[in-house]
Each structure stands twice: as C-alpha cells, then as structure tokens.
Short mmCIF file of C-alpha atoms and ligand atoms in Angstrom, two decimals:
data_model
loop_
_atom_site.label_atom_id
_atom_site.label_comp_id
_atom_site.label_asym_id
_atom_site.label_seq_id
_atom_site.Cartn_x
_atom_site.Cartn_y
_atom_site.Cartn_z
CA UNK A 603 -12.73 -7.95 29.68
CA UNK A 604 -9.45 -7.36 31.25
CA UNK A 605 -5.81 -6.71 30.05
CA UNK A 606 -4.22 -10.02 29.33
CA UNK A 607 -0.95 -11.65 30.37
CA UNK A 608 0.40 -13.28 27.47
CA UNK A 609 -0.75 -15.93 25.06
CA UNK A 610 1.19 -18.33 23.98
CA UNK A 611 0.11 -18.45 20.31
CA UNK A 612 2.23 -16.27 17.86
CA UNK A 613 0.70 -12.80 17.18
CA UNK A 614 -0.08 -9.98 14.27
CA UNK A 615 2.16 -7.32 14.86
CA UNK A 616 0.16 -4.64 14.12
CA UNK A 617 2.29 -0.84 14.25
CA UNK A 618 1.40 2.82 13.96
CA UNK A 619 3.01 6.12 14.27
CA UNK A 620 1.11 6.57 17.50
CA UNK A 621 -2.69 6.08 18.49
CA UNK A 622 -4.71 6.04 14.88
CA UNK A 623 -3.45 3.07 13.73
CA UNK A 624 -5.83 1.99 16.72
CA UNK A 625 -8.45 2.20 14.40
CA UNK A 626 -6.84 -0.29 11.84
CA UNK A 627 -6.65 -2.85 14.96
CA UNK A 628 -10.47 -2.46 15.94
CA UNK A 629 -11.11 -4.09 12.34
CA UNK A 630 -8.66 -6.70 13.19
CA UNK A 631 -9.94 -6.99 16.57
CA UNK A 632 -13.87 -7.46 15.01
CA UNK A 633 -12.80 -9.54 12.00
CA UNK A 634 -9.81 -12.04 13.56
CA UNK A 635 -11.37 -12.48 17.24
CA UNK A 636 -9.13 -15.35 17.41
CA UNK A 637 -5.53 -13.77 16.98
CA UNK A 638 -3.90 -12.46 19.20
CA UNK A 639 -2.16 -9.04 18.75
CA UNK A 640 1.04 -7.11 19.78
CA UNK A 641 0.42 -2.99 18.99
CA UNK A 642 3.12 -0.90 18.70
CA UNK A 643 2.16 3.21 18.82
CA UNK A 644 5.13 5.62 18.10
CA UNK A 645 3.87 7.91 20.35
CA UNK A 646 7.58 9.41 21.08
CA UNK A 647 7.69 10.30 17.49
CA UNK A 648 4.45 11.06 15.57
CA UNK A 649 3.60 12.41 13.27
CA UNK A 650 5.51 10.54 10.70
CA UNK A 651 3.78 12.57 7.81
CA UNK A 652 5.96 15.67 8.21
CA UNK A 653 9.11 13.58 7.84
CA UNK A 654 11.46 12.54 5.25
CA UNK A 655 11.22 9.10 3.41
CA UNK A 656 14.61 8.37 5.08
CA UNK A 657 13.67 9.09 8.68
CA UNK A 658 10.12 6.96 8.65
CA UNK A 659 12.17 4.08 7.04
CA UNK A 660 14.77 3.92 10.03
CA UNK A 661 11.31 4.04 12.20
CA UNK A 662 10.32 1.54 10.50
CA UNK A 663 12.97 -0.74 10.73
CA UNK A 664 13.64 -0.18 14.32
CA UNK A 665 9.55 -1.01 15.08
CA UNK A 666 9.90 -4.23 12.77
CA UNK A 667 13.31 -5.14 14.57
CA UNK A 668 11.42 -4.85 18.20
CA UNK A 669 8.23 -6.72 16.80
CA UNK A 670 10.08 -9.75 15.82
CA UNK A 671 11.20 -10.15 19.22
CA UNK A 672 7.66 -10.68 20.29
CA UNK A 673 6.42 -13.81 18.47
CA UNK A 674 5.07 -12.39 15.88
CA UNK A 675 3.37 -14.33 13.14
CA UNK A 676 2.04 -11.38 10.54
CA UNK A 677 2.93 -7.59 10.50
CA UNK A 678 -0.21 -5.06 9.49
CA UNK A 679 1.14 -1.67 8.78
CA UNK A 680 -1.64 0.26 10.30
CA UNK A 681 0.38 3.57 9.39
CA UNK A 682 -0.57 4.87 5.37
CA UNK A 683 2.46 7.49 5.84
CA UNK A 684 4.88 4.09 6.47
CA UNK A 685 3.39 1.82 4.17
CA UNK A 686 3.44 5.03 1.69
CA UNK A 687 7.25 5.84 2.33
CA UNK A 688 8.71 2.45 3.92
CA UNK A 689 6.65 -0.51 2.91
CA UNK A 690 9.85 -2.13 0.68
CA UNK A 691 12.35 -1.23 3.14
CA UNK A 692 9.79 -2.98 5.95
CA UNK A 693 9.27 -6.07 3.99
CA UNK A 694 13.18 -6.60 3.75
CA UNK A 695 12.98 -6.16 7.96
CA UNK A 696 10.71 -8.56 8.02
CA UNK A 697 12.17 -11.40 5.97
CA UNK A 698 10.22 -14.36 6.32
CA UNK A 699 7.01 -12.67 8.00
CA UNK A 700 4.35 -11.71 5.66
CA UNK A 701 3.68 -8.21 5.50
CA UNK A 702 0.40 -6.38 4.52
CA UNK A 703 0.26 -2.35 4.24
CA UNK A 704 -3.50 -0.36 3.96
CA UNK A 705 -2.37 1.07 0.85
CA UNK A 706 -3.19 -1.55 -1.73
CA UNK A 707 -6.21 -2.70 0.03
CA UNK A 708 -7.69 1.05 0.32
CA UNK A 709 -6.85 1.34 -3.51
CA UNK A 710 -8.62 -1.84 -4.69
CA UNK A 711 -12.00 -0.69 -2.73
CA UNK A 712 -12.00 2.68 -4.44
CA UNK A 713 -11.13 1.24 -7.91
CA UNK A 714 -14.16 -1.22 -7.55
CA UNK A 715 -16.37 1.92 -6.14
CA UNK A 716 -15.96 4.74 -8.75
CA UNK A 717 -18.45 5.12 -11.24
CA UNK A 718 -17.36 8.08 -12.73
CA UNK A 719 -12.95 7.40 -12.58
CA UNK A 720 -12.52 10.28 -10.31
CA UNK A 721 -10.98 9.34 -6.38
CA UNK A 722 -10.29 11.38 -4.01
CA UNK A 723 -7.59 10.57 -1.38
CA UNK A 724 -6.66 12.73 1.86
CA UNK A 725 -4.03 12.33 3.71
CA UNK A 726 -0.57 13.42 5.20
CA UNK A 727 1.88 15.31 3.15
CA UNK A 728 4.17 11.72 3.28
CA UNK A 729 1.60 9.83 1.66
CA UNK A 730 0.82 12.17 -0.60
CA UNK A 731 4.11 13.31 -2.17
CA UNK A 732 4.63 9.57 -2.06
CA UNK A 733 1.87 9.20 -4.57
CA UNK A 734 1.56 5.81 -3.55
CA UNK A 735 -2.33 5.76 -3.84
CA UNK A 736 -2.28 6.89 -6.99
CA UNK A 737 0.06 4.26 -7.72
CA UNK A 738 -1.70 1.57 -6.18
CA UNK A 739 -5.01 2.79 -8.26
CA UNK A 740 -2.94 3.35 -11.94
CA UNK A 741 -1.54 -0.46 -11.37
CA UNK A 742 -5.54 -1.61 -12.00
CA UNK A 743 -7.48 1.22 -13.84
CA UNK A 744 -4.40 3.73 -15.36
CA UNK A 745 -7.58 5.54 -16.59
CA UNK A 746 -8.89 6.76 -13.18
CA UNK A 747 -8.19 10.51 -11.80
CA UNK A 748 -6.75 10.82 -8.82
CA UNK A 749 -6.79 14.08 -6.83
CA UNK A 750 -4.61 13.91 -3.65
CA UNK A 751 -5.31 16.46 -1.21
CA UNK A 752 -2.29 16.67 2.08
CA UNK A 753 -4.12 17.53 5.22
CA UNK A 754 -1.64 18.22 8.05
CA UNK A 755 -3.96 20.22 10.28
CA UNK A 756 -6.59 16.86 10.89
CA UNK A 757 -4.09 14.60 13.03
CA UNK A 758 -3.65 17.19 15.68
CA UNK A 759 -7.76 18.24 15.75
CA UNK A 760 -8.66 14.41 15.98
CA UNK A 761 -6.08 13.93 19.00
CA UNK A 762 -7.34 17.06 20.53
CA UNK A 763 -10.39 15.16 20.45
CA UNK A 764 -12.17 18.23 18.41
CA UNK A 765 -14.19 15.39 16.34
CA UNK A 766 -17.67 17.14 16.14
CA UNK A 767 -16.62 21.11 15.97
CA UNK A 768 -17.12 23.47 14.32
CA UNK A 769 -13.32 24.68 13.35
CA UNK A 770 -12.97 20.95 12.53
CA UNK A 771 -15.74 21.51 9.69
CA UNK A 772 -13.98 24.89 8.43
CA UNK A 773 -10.62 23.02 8.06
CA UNK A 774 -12.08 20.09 6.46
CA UNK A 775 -14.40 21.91 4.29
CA UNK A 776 -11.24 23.93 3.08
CA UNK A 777 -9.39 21.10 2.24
CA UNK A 778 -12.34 19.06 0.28
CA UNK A 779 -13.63 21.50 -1.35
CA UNK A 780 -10.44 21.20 -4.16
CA UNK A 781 -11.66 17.56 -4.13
CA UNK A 782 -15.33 18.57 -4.63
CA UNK A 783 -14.57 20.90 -7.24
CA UNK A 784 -12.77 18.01 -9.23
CA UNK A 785 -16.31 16.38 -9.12
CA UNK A 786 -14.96 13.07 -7.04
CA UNK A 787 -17.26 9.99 -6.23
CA UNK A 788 -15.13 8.49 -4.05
CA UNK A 789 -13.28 9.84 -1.53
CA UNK A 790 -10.30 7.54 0.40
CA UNK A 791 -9.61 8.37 4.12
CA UNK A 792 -5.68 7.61 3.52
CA UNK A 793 -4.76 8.36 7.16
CA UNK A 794 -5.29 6.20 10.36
CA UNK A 795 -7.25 9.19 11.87
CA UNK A 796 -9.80 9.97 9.54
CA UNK A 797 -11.83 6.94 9.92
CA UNK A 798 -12.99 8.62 12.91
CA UNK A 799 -14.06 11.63 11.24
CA UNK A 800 -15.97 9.52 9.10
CA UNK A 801 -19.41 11.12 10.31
CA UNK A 802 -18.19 14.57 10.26
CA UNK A 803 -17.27 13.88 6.30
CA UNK A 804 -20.37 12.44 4.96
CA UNK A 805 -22.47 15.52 6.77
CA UNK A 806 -19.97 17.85 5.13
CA UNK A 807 -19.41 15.50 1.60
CA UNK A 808 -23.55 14.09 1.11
CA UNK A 809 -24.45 10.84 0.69
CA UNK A 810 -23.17 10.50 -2.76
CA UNK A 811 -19.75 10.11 -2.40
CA UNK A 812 -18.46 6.69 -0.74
CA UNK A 813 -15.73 6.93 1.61
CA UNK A 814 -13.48 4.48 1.77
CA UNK A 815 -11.75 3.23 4.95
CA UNK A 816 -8.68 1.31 4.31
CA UNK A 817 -8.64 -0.63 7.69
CA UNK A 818 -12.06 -2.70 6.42
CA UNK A 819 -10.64 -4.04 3.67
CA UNK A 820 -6.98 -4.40 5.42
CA UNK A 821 -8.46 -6.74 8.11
CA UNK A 822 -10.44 -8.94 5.29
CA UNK A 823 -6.72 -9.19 3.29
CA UNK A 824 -4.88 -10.16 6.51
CA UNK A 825 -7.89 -12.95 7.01
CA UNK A 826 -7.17 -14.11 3.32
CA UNK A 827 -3.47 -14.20 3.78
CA UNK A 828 -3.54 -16.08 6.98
CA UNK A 829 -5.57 -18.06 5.62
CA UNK A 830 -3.30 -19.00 2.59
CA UNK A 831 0.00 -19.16 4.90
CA UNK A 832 -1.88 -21.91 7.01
CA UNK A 833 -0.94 -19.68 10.13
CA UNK A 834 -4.62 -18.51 11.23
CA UNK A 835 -5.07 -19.22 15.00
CA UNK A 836 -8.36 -21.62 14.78
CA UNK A 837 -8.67 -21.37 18.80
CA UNK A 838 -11.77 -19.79 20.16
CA UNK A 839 -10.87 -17.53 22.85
CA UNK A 840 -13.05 -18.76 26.42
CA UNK A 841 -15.70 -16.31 27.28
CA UNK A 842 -13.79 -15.40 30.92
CA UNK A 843 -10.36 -16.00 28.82
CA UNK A 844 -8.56 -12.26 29.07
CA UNK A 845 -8.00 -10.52 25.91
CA UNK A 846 -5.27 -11.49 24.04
CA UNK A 847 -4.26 -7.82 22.84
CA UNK A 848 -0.50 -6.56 24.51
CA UNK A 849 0.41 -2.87 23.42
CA UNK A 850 3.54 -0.86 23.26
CA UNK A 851 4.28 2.77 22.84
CA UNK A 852 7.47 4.70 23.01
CA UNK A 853 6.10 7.63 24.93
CA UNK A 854 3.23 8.38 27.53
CA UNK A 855 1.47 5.43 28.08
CA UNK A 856 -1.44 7.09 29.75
CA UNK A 857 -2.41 9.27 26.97
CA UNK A 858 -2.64 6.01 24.80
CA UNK A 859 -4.62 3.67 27.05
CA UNK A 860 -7.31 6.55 27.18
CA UNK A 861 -7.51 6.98 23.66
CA UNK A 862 -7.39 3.27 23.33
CA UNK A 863 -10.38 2.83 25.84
CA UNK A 864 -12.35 5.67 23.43
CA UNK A 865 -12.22 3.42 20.42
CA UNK A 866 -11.47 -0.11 21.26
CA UNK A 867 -14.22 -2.41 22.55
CA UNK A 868 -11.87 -3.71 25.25
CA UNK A 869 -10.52 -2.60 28.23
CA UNK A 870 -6.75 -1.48 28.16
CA UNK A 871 -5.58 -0.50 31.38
CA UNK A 872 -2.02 0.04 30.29
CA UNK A 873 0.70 0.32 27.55
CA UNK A 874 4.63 -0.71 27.99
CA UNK A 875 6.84 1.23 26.91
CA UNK A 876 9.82 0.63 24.76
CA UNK A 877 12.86 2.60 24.30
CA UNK A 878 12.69 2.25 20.39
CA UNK A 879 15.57 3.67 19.48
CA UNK A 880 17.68 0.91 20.26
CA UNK A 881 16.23 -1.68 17.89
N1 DGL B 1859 -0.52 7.30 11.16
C1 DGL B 1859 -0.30 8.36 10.18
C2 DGL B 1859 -0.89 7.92 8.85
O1 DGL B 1859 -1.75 7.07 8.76
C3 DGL B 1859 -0.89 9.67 10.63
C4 DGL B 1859 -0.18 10.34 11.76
C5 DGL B 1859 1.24 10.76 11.40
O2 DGL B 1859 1.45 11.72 10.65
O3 DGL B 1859 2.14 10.10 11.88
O4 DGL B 1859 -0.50 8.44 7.84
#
C-alpha cells in the first residue's frame, strides 16, 4: 500500500508524545480497517514522563487544538503519561469530540485478569506519581494491590532499538524484580513502548504472569464507542484504495517514518510536520 492523499470521511485523531503511541494505532489500524486516521507524534518534545502535570497539559491542549483542525471525528490518547496527567484538561479541549484514554481500558483488563489481587504496572515516572492506574483499578476492585514501578531508562533503550539485548534484560530485570518480589500475577505495560518489549518480558517474567497491553483493549473501546455515537465509518476501503492513515510530528520526520515502517503493516513514506507550539 501507499501513503494516501486525503479521505474525505472524518478521522480518529489518534496522538502520542512521539513514536510509541504507534503501537496504540496498529490496534486501531487491525481492529477499525475502515477509519481513517490522523497521528500526531510529539517528536520535538518527548518524553512527556519527565515533565510536570502542567507542562504535558499545555501539550496537550495545543495537540487537541491542531487535531480539531483536521476533521476529526474521535480522539484516542495513545500517550498513558497524557491520559495519566491531562486526560480532564483534554476532554475540556475537545468539547464535543469523544475522547478515550488507555488508562481505564488497561485497568479493566487487569482487574478481570488477577487471580490473586496483586497488579503490577510499569511505566514513566508521570504516570506513576499520577497514580492514575491505581485509580482506575480501586474505582472497580478497592481490594486489589497495586505496585507501580517508574521505569525511565526503557523509552530511550526501545528507541535505540536495543529490544533483544542483553543490558535491556539487566535494566528490566532490575526494575521487575520489586514487582516480582510483591508476588504479582499481572503485570500492565502502562507505557506506549513496552508493548514492544512484550517478548523480552515474558522470557524474563514466565508464563505465569499475564501482561496486559492497554492498546488491545483501547481499540475494542473506541469500536464500542463509535459504535454507540453512530459515527463508525461503514465504508470498506477498495483493495488498490491508498491507505487512509495521514501523520504528523513536530520534529524529524525521517526518524518517525522509519520507526513507523518497523511496526506498522503499511507503508509510510513520510510525516508533516507541524510547528505545535502555535496551537
Ligand atoms: N508515550 C509515553 C507514555 O506512554 C512514553 C514516552 C514519554 O515519556 O513521553 O507514557
């Protein structure tokens, strides 16, 4: 497939700090073939999980304020540090669009898999100081244990592309093994990167703790709420019809599209870029 033009059917804004949220819109991609989505990457300005509450709000807004001027139906926070720290502040952006974060849909699916009331969740230092999984998990089963575990050092060794190495093992291992020690069954992946470090995990974790992806269950909620809003685009796409996928990044284009083309199904020959700062 090539890079499409436009479409003229309104699309799911989908937005990230930078390139992992990438991994939220492959589940989109696979589970809503039909829509038609506009990406925005921060690239300029990731990470957002070192920053204040305050600063990844005002990225926030600015990202919802540029999404709205591209006929957008839906927004899907790909980003847990944004949905952690902003999600209120990027609903009132919004207005009338319908908003969905990963947060709430990462916290149902470990609720529903924990046998023994004990989750895991990894992820920036944002998200977790935020304590907004454990928040999203107390609202259903205030019972359940939750043992939040900040690991700055994995965002930088996934973009380095050090997926299968060994000094990715020794940081990980030193960050789960707090979790391990707490005797978790489940274990959340609360950051758009570690979904691709999902192999690495379960050969360092076993088989018997599930890992839960938040981008699965995100893409089946969107489904559901498009559903419900009677705004799901019901036109098959045409077999020779280009993709219907535009993205957006604030800094080096290039890097993106490359790291797009390693985990998308789809060929993306280029980003645009946007000058964020003055939405
Ligand atoms: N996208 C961020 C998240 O899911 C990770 C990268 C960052 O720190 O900005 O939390």
């Amino acid at each position: 497939m090539t890079e499409s033009g436009e479409r003229s059917a309104p699309s799911i804004g989908v937005f990230d700090s930078g390139l992992g949220g990438l991994t939220v819109a492959r589940e989109i991609m696979r589970n809503l073939p039909m829509e038609n989505i506009v990406y925005f990457g921060d690239t300029a300005r990731v990470p957002y999980g070192s920053k204040s509450r305050q600063t990844v709000e005002r990225y926030s807004r600015q990202i919802v304020r540029f999404l709205k001027t591209q006929n957008i139906k839906a927004i899907a926070v790909a980003c847990n540090t944004a949905t952690a720290a902003a999600f209120d502040a990027i609903k009132e952006e919004a207005g009338d669009i319908p908003v969905i974060g990963v947060i709430d849909p990462g916290a149902r699916v470990a609720c529903r898999e924990t046998k023994n009331g004990r989750i895991g969740v990894i992820a920036t230092r944002a998200t977790i100081s935020s304590n907004a999984y454990a928040d999203a998990i107390h609202a259903t089963r205030p019972e359940v244990s939750v043992i939040g575990k900040a690991c700055p050092l994995l965002v930088p060794l996934v973009e380095e592309g050090w997926i299968h190495d060994p000094i990715t093992d020794e940081v990980l291992l030193r960050y789960l093994d707090e979790l391990l020690e707490n005797d978790i069954d489940t274990l959340i992946l609360g950051c758009t990167h570690y979904p691709l470090l999902r192999s690495t995990i379960r050969r360092l974790v076993g088989e018997q703790i599930r890992l839960v992806n938040p981008a699965y269950e995100t893409a089946q909620d969107l489904a559901v709420l498009l559903q419900e809003k009677g705004i799901a685009n019901t036109v098959p796409r045409q077999p020779d019809e280009p993709h219907p996928y535009r993205f957006f990044v604030s800094d080096e284009p290039e890097r993106f599209a490359e790291f797009a083309n390693s985990i998308l199904p789809i060929d993306v020959s280029s980003a645009r870029i946007v000058q964020i700062d003055e939405y």
